[in-house]
């Protein structure tokens, strides 16, 4: 009887032990499978981010090449043609103080204004100019263009950031500023634009504020995400490409403030993107 009880106990104990092992094995496999799925999801997310960054870098390179070509065309062809027309107007034989002379003088002034604006546009488009004069001077040039329209008051405060950023990062930041100023002109209905470029230990901060009509950022981002639009989404992606963060503060009838923070750690644009692909 004692022997039968021991055998039954041994069978039950063995069965329970095997059951525990089986349950443990199943739990371990589930955990490993879950971790594998998470790792795969993480890898897919990183692959998607790398693809989007590579696509954006390619788009920016193409854009800069197009801008450079347009800048050269404006300078070499359109600008020179208009200059020739303006000079030709000076040689038109007309009597002094006549109606024709007044008309020609007004036309010449309009042409000269167009030539100046085209020259400024050519400089603004050309990538090499940003490299030559630096980010701060390039931003100041854009604000001066805006101010000359007599529609905006502008201010620009900046710190000495020379040698803190590589050329590619400066160019991307400059294009971000152009995009934001373009948005202000098109949508903000503002009369004042304030830009600040500051350096704090290991970060660089770019801030642009306007006193325009403002908007609801969450609603706009949701709409742009659905429609795959550019605008602020494009600015956010460009900031992310150079390791920066993008923050926007706006409300209806309260203006808009955009803040971009870029890490400054002597790491080049290319090094940052190589690390992001590891």
mmCIF file of C-alpha atoms in Angstrom:
data_model
loop_
_atom_site.group_PDB
_atom_site.id
_atom_site.type_symbol
_atom_site.label_atom_id
_atom_site.label_comp_id
_atom_site.label_asym_id
_atom_site.label_seq_id
_atom_site.Cartn_x
_atom_site.Cartn_y
_atom_site.Cartn_z
ATOM 1 C CA UNK A 1 0.000 0.000 0.000
ATOM 2 C CA UNK A 2 2.814 2.382 0.945
ATOM 3 C CA UNK A 3 4.578 1.478 -2.279
ATOM 4 C CA UNK A 4 1.455 2.234 -4.364
ATOM 5 C CA UNK A 5 1.078 5.613 -2.641
ATOM 6 C CA UNK A 6 4.708 6.477 -3.370
ATOM 7 C CA UNK A 7 4.284 5.526 -6.998
ATOM 8 C CA UNK A 8 1.133 7.666 -7.328
ATOM 9 C CA UNK A 9 2.870 10.562 -5.585
ATOM 10 C CA UNK A 10 5.884 10.183 -7.874
ATOM 11 C CA UNK A 11 3.649 10.159 -10.958
ATOM 12 C CA UNK A 12 1.739 13.241 -9.762
ATOM 13 C CA UNK A 13 4.939 15.061 -8.815
ATOM 14 C CA UNK A 14 6.559 14.193 -12.136
ATOM 15 C CA UNK A 15 3.473 15.310 -14.042
ATOM 16 C CA UNK A 16 3.305 18.591 -12.138
ATOM 17 C CA UNK A 17 7.028 19.141 -12.649
ATOM 18 C CA UNK A 18 6.719 18.513 -16.385
ATOM 19 C CA UNK A 19 3.640 20.746 -16.510
ATOM 20 C CA UNK A 20 5.545 23.542 -14.769
ATOM 21 C CA UNK A 21 8.432 23.063 -17.190
ATOM 22 C CA UNK A 22 6.030 23.168 -20.127
ATOM 23 C CA UNK A 23 4.299 26.295 -18.841
ATOM 24 C CA UNK A 24 7.677 27.868 -18.144
ATOM 25 C CA UNK A 25 8.864 26.965 -21.637
ATOM 26 C CA UNK A 26 5.705 28.455 -23.188
ATOM 27 C CA UNK A 27 6.065 31.638 -21.108
ATOM 28 C CA UNK A 28 9.738 31.981 -22.093
ATOM 29 C CA UNK A 29 8.889 31.442 -25.759
ATOM 30 C CA UNK A 30 6.113 34.041 -25.552
ATOM 31 C CA UNK A 31 8.488 36.523 -23.931
ATOM 32 C CA UNK A 32 11.172 35.825 -26.534
ATOM 33 C CA UNK A 33 8.607 36.124 -29.311
ATOM 34 C CA UNK A 34 7.335 39.411 -27.890
ATOM 35 C CA UNK A 35 10.881 40.751 -27.638
ATOM 36 C CA UNK A 36 11.552 39.578 -31.180
ATOM 37 C CA UNK A 37 8.462 41.399 -32.408
ATOM 38 C CA UNK A 38 9.458 44.526 -30.519
ATOM 39 C CA UNK A 39 12.959 44.317 -31.957
ATOM 40 C CA UNK A 40 11.517 43.872 -35.463
ATOM 41 C CA UNK A 41 9.140 46.800 -34.938
ATOM 42 C CA UNK A 42 12.030 48.920 -33.658
ATOM 43 C CA UNK A 43 14.160 47.927 -36.638
ATOM 44 C CA UNK A 44 11.322 48.740 -39.049
ATOM 45 C CA UNK A 45 10.837 52.115 -37.366
ATOM 46 C CA UNK A 46 14.561 52.877 -37.626
ATOM 47 C CA UNK A 47 14.595 51.750 -41.253
ATOM 48 C CA UNK A 48 11.638 54.031 -41.977
ATOM 49 C CA UNK A 49 13.325 56.970 -40.223
ATOM 50 C CA UNK A 50 16.589 56.334 -42.107
ATOM 51 C CA UNK A 51 14.681 56.118 -45.389
ATOM 52 C CA UNK A 52 12.800 59.361 -44.690
ATOM 53 C CA UNK A 53 16.014 61.140 -43.669
ATOM 54 C CA UNK A 54 17.837 59.884 -46.748
ATOM 55 C CA UNK A 55 14.908 60.943 -48.921
ATOM 56 C CA UNK A 56 14.846 64.377 -47.296
ATOM 57 C CA UNK A 57 18.627 64.757 -47.713
ATOM 58 C CA UNK A 58 18.277 63.882 -51.397
ATOM 59 C CA UNK A 59 15.427 66.361 -51.785
ATOM 60 C CA UNK A 60 17.473 69.090 -50.090
ATOM 61 C CA UNK A 61 20.482 68.388 -52.320
ATOM 62 C CA UNK A 62 18.290 68.556 -55.428
ATOM 63 C CA UNK A 63 16.670 71.733 -54.113
ATOM 64 C CA UNK A 64 20.032 73.395 -53.504
ATOM 65 C CA UNK A 65 21.207 72.432 -56.999
ATOM 66 C CA UNK A 66 18.030 73.896 -58.507
ATOM 67 C CA UNK A 67 18.394 77.046 -56.396
ATOM 68 C CA UNK A 68 22.003 77.426 -57.514
ATOM 69 C CA UNK A 69 21.012 77.045 -61.172
ATOM 70 C CA UNK A 70 18.158 79.539 -60.818
ATOM 71 C CA UNK A 71 20.438 81.992 -59.035
ATOM 72 C CA UNK A 72 22.972 81.816 -61.852
ATOM 73 C CA UNK A 73 20.274 82.177 -64.514
ATOM 74 C CA UNK A 74 18.794 85.217 -62.770
ATOM 75 C CA UNK A 75 22.218 86.815 -62.461
ATOM 76 C CA UNK A 76 23.608 85.984 -65.896
ATOM 77 C CA UNK A 77 20.533 86.241 -68.106
ATOM 78 C CA UNK A 78 17.468 87.925 -66.639
ATOM 79 C CA UNK A 79 19.377 90.497 -64.585
ATOM 80 C CA UNK A 80 21.692 91.449 -67.428
ATOM 81 C CA UNK A 81 18.797 91.669 -69.895
ATOM 82 C CA UNK A 82 16.886 94.028 -67.626
ATOM 83 C CA UNK A 83 20.021 96.092 -67.051
ATOM 84 C CA UNK A 84 20.452 96.424 -70.813
ATOM 85 C CA UNK A 85 16.831 97.560 -71.157
ATOM 86 C CA UNK A 86 17.290 100.123 -68.362
ATOM 87 C CA UNK A 87 20.426 101.501 -70.040
ATOM 88 C CA UNK A 88 18.653 101.613 -73.401
ATOM 89 C CA UNK A 89 15.919 103.769 -71.908
ATOM 90 C CA UNK A 90 18.542 106.366 -70.995
ATOM 91 C CA UNK A 91 19.462 106.757 -74.666
ATOM 92 C CA UNK A 92 15.898 107.258 -75.964
ATOM 93 C CA UNK A 93 15.769 110.706 -77.643
ATOM 94 C CA UNK A 94 12.962 112.632 -75.941
ATOM 95 C CA UNK A 95 12.432 116.287 -75.092
ATOM 96 C CA UNK A 96 13.077 117.445 -71.553
ATOM 97 C CA UNK A 97 10.054 117.771 -69.278
ATOM 98 C CA UNK A 98 7.854 116.041 -71.817
ATOM 99 C CA UNK A 99 5.221 113.454 -71.000
ATOM 100 C CA UNK A 100 7.309 110.778 -72.727
ATOM 101 C CA UNK A 101 10.357 111.589 -70.605
ATOM 102 C CA UNK A 102 8.301 111.266 -67.424
ATOM 103 C CA UNK A 103 6.936 107.910 -68.590
ATOM 104 C CA UNK A 104 10.427 106.644 -69.500
ATOM 105 C CA UNK A 105 11.832 107.794 -66.158
ATOM 106 C CA UNK A 106 9.101 105.952 -64.260
ATOM 107 C CA UNK A 107 9.732 102.848 -66.352
ATOM 108 C CA UNK A 108 13.465 103.069 -65.703
ATOM 109 C CA UNK A 109 12.866 103.332 -61.938
ATOM 110 C CA UNK A 110 10.542 100.319 -62.040
ATOM 111 C CA UNK A 111 13.158 98.352 -63.978
ATOM 112 C CA UNK A 112 15.870 99.356 -61.516
ATOM 113 C CA UNK A 113 13.697 98.209 -58.622
ATOM 114 C CA UNK A 114 13.080 94.887 -60.382
ATOM 115 C CA UNK A 115 16.816 94.477 -61.011
ATOM 116 C CA UNK A 116 17.567 95.105 -57.337
ATOM 117 C CA UNK A 117 14.919 92.625 -56.210
ATOM 118 C CA UNK A 118 16.158 89.994 -58.644
ATOM 119 C CA UNK A 119 19.731 90.532 -57.471
ATOM 120 C CA UNK A 120 18.625 90.052 -53.867
ATOM 121 C CA UNK A 121 16.653 86.949 -54.848
ATOM 122 C CA UNK A 122 19.693 85.555 -56.652
ATOM 123 C CA UNK A 123 21.828 86.044 -53.549
ATOM 124 C CA UNK A 124 19.152 84.506 -51.352
ATOM 125 C CA UNK A 125 18.920 81.399 -53.528
ATOM 126 C CA UNK A 126 22.627 80.770 -53.880
ATOM 127 C CA UNK A 127 23.973 78.273 -51.338
ATOM 128 C CA UNK A 128 27.547 79.544 -51.593
ATOM 129 C CA UNK A 129 26.506 82.927 -50.221
ATOM 130 C CA UNK A 130 25.397 81.361 -46.934
ATOM 131 C CA UNK A 131 28.789 79.667 -46.691
ATOM 132 C CA UNK A 132 30.637 82.874 -47.547
ATOM 133 C CA UNK A 133 28.898 85.390 -45.276
ATOM 134 C CA UNK A 134 27.687 83.054 -42.518
ATOM 135 C CA UNK A 135 24.290 82.159 -41.101
ATOM 136 C CA UNK A 136 23.724 85.349 -39.082
ATOM 137 C CA UNK A 137 24.466 87.694 -41.992
ATOM 138 C CA UNK A 138 22.302 85.603 -44.316
ATOM 139 C CA UNK A 139 19.341 85.808 -41.918
ATOM 140 C CA UNK A 140 19.895 89.568 -41.514
ATOM 141 C CA UNK A 141 19.856 89.923 -45.307
ATOM 142 C CA UNK A 142 16.465 88.152 -45.505
ATOM 143 C CA UNK A 143 15.000 90.386 -42.810
ATOM 144 C CA UNK A 144 16.243 93.472 -44.625
ATOM 145 C CA UNK A 145 14.489 92.266 -47.783
ATOM 146 C CA UNK A 146 11.315 91.884 -45.761
ATOM 147 C CA UNK A 147 11.697 95.304 -44.179
ATOM 148 C CA UNK A 148 12.188 97.026 -47.551
ATOM 149 C CA UNK A 149 8.616 96.108 -48.499
ATOM 150 C CA UNK A 150 7.497 98.680 -45.886
ATOM 151 C CA UNK A 151 4.971 96.132 -44.638
ATOM 152 C CA UNK A 152 6.979 94.785 -41.689
ATOM 153 C CA UNK A 153 9.090 95.959 -38.801
ATOM 154 C CA UNK A 154 11.900 93.543 -38.048
ATOM 155 C CA UNK A 155 14.523 92.959 -35.390
ATOM 156 C CA UNK A 156 17.412 90.504 -35.223
ATOM 157 C CA UNK A 157 19.461 89.678 -32.142
ATOM 158 C CA UNK A 158 22.249 87.156 -32.522
ATOM 159 C CA UNK A 159 25.262 85.778 -30.717
ATOM 160 C CA UNK A 160 28.635 84.943 -32.217
ATOM 161 C CA UNK A 161 28.114 81.418 -33.591
ATOM 162 C CA UNK A 162 31.041 81.284 -35.982
ATOM 163 C CA UNK A 163 32.649 77.827 -36.228
ATOM 164 C CA UNK A 164 29.929 76.240 -34.103
ATOM 165 C CA UNK A 165 28.070 74.624 -37.006
ATOM 166 C CA UNK A 166 29.185 72.934 -40.199
ATOM 167 C CA UNK A 167 28.151 74.422 -43.530
ATOM 168 C CA UNK A 168 25.400 71.893 -44.239
ATOM 169 C CA UNK A 169 23.721 72.592 -40.904
ATOM 170 C CA UNK A 170 23.940 76.354 -41.502
ATOM 171 C CA UNK A 171 22.349 75.972 -44.939
ATOM 172 C CA UNK A 172 19.484 73.861 -43.562
ATOM 173 C CA UNK A 173 18.882 76.358 -40.749
ATOM 174 C CA UNK A 174 18.883 79.207 -43.263
ATOM 175 C CA UNK A 175 16.321 77.418 -45.443
ATOM 176 C CA UNK A 176 14.204 76.853 -42.316
ATOM 177 C CA UNK A 177 14.283 80.607 -41.643
ATOM 178 C CA UNK A 178 13.274 81.309 -45.244
ATOM 179 C CA UNK A 179 10.402 78.832 -44.953
ATOM 180 C CA UNK A 180 9.173 80.421 -41.717
ATOM 181 C CA UNK A 181 9.393 83.951 -43.129
ATOM 182 C CA UNK A 182 7.519 82.774 -46.208
ATOM 183 C CA UNK A 183 4.781 81.324 -43.981
ATOM 184 C CA UNK A 184 4.536 84.639 -42.124
ATOM 185 C CA UNK A 185 4.167 86.589 -45.371
ATOM 186 C CA UNK A 186 1.572 84.182 -46.774
ATOM 187 C CA UNK A 187 -0.544 83.437 -43.716
ATOM 188 C CA UNK A 188 0.239 85.464 -40.583
ATOM 189 C CA UNK A 189 -1.037 88.938 -41.559
ATOM 190 C CA UNK A 190 1.658 90.266 -39.246
ATOM 191 C CA UNK A 191 3.294 93.675 -39.078
ATOM 192 C CA UNK A 192 6.315 92.714 -36.974
ATOM 193 C CA UNK A 193 8.848 89.881 -37.082
ATOM 194 C CA UNK A 194 11.493 89.305 -34.385
ATOM 195 C CA UNK A 195 14.332 86.792 -34.817
ATOM 196 C CA UNK A 196 16.792 85.704 -32.152
ATOM 197 C CA UNK A 197 19.813 83.434 -32.595
ATOM 198 C CA UNK A 198 21.463 82.550 -29.297
ATOM 199 C CA UNK A 199 24.102 80.151 -28.017
ATOM 200 C CA UNK A 200 23.896 78.530 -24.585
ATOM 201 C CA UNK A 201 26.744 76.186 -23.636
ATOM 202 C CA UNK A 202 26.041 73.154 -25.815
ATOM 203 C CA UNK A 203 22.909 74.284 -27.673
ATOM 204 C CA UNK A 204 22.027 76.852 -30.292
ATOM 205 C CA UNK A 205 18.536 78.348 -30.212
ATOM 206 C CA UNK A 206 16.736 79.929 -33.157
ATOM 207 C CA UNK A 207 13.517 81.810 -32.341
ATOM 208 C CA UNK A 208 11.138 83.571 -34.719
ATOM 209 C CA UNK A 209 8.124 85.510 -33.456
ATOM 210 C CA UNK A 210 5.405 87.454 -35.234
ATOM 211 C CA UNK A 211 2.393 89.475 -34.093
ATOM 212 C CA UNK A 212 0.045 87.951 -36.651
ATOM 213 C CA UNK A 213 -3.326 86.251 -36.419
ATOM 214 C CA UNK A 214 -1.941 82.992 -34.995
ATOM 215 C CA UNK A 215 -3.531 79.547 -35.330
ATOM 216 C CA UNK A 216 -4.170 76.226 -33.601
ATOM 217 C CA UNK A 217 -0.931 74.206 -34.057
ATOM 218 C CA UNK A 218 -2.441 70.802 -33.218
ATOM 219 C CA UNK A 219 -5.270 71.201 -35.723
ATOM 220 C CA UNK A 220 -2.884 72.401 -38.430
ATOM 221 C CA UNK A 221 -0.383 69.568 -37.864
ATOM 222 C CA UNK A 222 -3.204 67.020 -37.969
ATOM 223 C CA UNK A 223 -4.478 68.484 -41.224
ATOM 224 C CA UNK A 224 -1.007 68.572 -42.798
ATOM 225 C CA UNK A 225 -0.349 64.988 -41.697
ATOM 226 C CA UNK A 226 -3.572 63.833 -43.398
ATOM 227 C CA UNK A 227 -2.886 65.771 -46.556
ATOM 228 C CA UNK A 228 0.843 65.014 -46.530
ATOM 229 C CA UNK A 229 1.456 68.745 -46.728
ATOM 230 C CA UNK A 230 4.730 70.585 -46.253
ATOM 231 C CA UNK A 231 4.876 73.875 -44.359
ATOM 232 C CA UNK A 232 5.502 73.374 -40.651
ATOM 233 C CA UNK A 233 5.824 69.596 -41.084
ATOM 234 C CA UNK A 234 8.675 70.231 -43.484
ATOM 235 C CA UNK A 235 10.348 72.573 -41.004
ATOM 236 C CA UNK A 236 10.031 69.966 -38.247
ATOM 237 C CA UNK A 237 11.597 67.282 -40.474
ATOM 238 C CA UNK A 238 14.474 69.568 -41.436
ATOM 239 C CA UNK A 239 15.137 70.385 -37.791
ATOM 240 C CA UNK A 240 15.109 66.672 -36.957
ATOM 241 C CA UNK A 241 17.554 65.984 -39.781
ATOM 242 C CA UNK A 242 20.223 68.096 -38.046
ATOM 243 C CA UNK A 243 19.444 66.710 -34.591
ATOM 244 C CA UNK A 244 17.251 69.633 -33.557
ATOM 245 C CA UNK A 245 13.935 69.942 -31.748
ATOM 246 C CA UNK A 246 11.012 72.025 -32.977
ATOM 247 C CA UNK A 247 8.532 73.795 -30.707
ATOM 248 C CA UNK A 248 5.694 76.093 -31.690
ATOM 249 C CA UNK A 249 3.550 78.319 -29.503
ATOM 250 C CA UNK A 250 0.571 79.958 -31.147
ATOM 251 C CA UNK A 251 -3.073 80.769 -30.613
ATOM 252 C CA UNK A 252 -5.676 82.602 -32.639
ATOM 253 C CA UNK A 253 -5.186 86.379 -32.540
ATOM 254 C CA UNK A 254 -2.084 85.970 -30.351
ATOM 255 C CA UNK A 255 0.758 85.689 -32.866
ATOM 256 C CA UNK A 256 3.179 82.810 -33.297
ATOM 257 C CA UNK A 257 6.530 81.909 -31.739
ATOM 258 C CA UNK A 258 8.681 79.122 -33.198
ATOM 259 C CA UNK A 259 11.725 77.795 -31.375
ATOM 260 C CA UNK A 260 14.321 75.414 -32.819
ATOM 261 C CA UNK A 261 17.044 74.019 -30.602
ATOM 262 C CA UNK A 262 20.179 72.521 -32.151
ATOM 263 C CA UNK A 263 22.847 70.642 -30.144
ATOM 264 C CA UNK A 264 26.324 72.112 -30.509
ATOM 265 C CA UNK A 265 28.898 69.454 -29.689
ATOM 266 C CA UNK A 266 31.407 69.822 -32.518
ATOM 267 C CA UNK A 267 29.587 67.052 -34.343
ATOM 268 C CA UNK A 268 29.149 67.624 -38.031
ATOM 269 C CA UNK A 269 25.969 67.175 -40.024
ATOM 270 C CA UNK A 270 27.379 64.074 -41.682
ATOM 271 C CA UNK A 271 28.543 62.540 -38.400
ATOM 272 C CA UNK A 272 25.110 63.082 -36.865
ATOM 273 C CA UNK A 273 23.400 61.277 -39.697
ATOM 274 C CA UNK A 274 25.919 58.439 -39.682
ATOM 275 C CA UNK A 275 25.203 57.865 -35.994
ATOM 276 C CA UNK A 276 21.448 57.935 -36.615
ATOM 277 C CA UNK A 277 21.875 55.099 -39.100
ATOM 278 C CA UNK A 278 23.662 52.785 -36.680
#
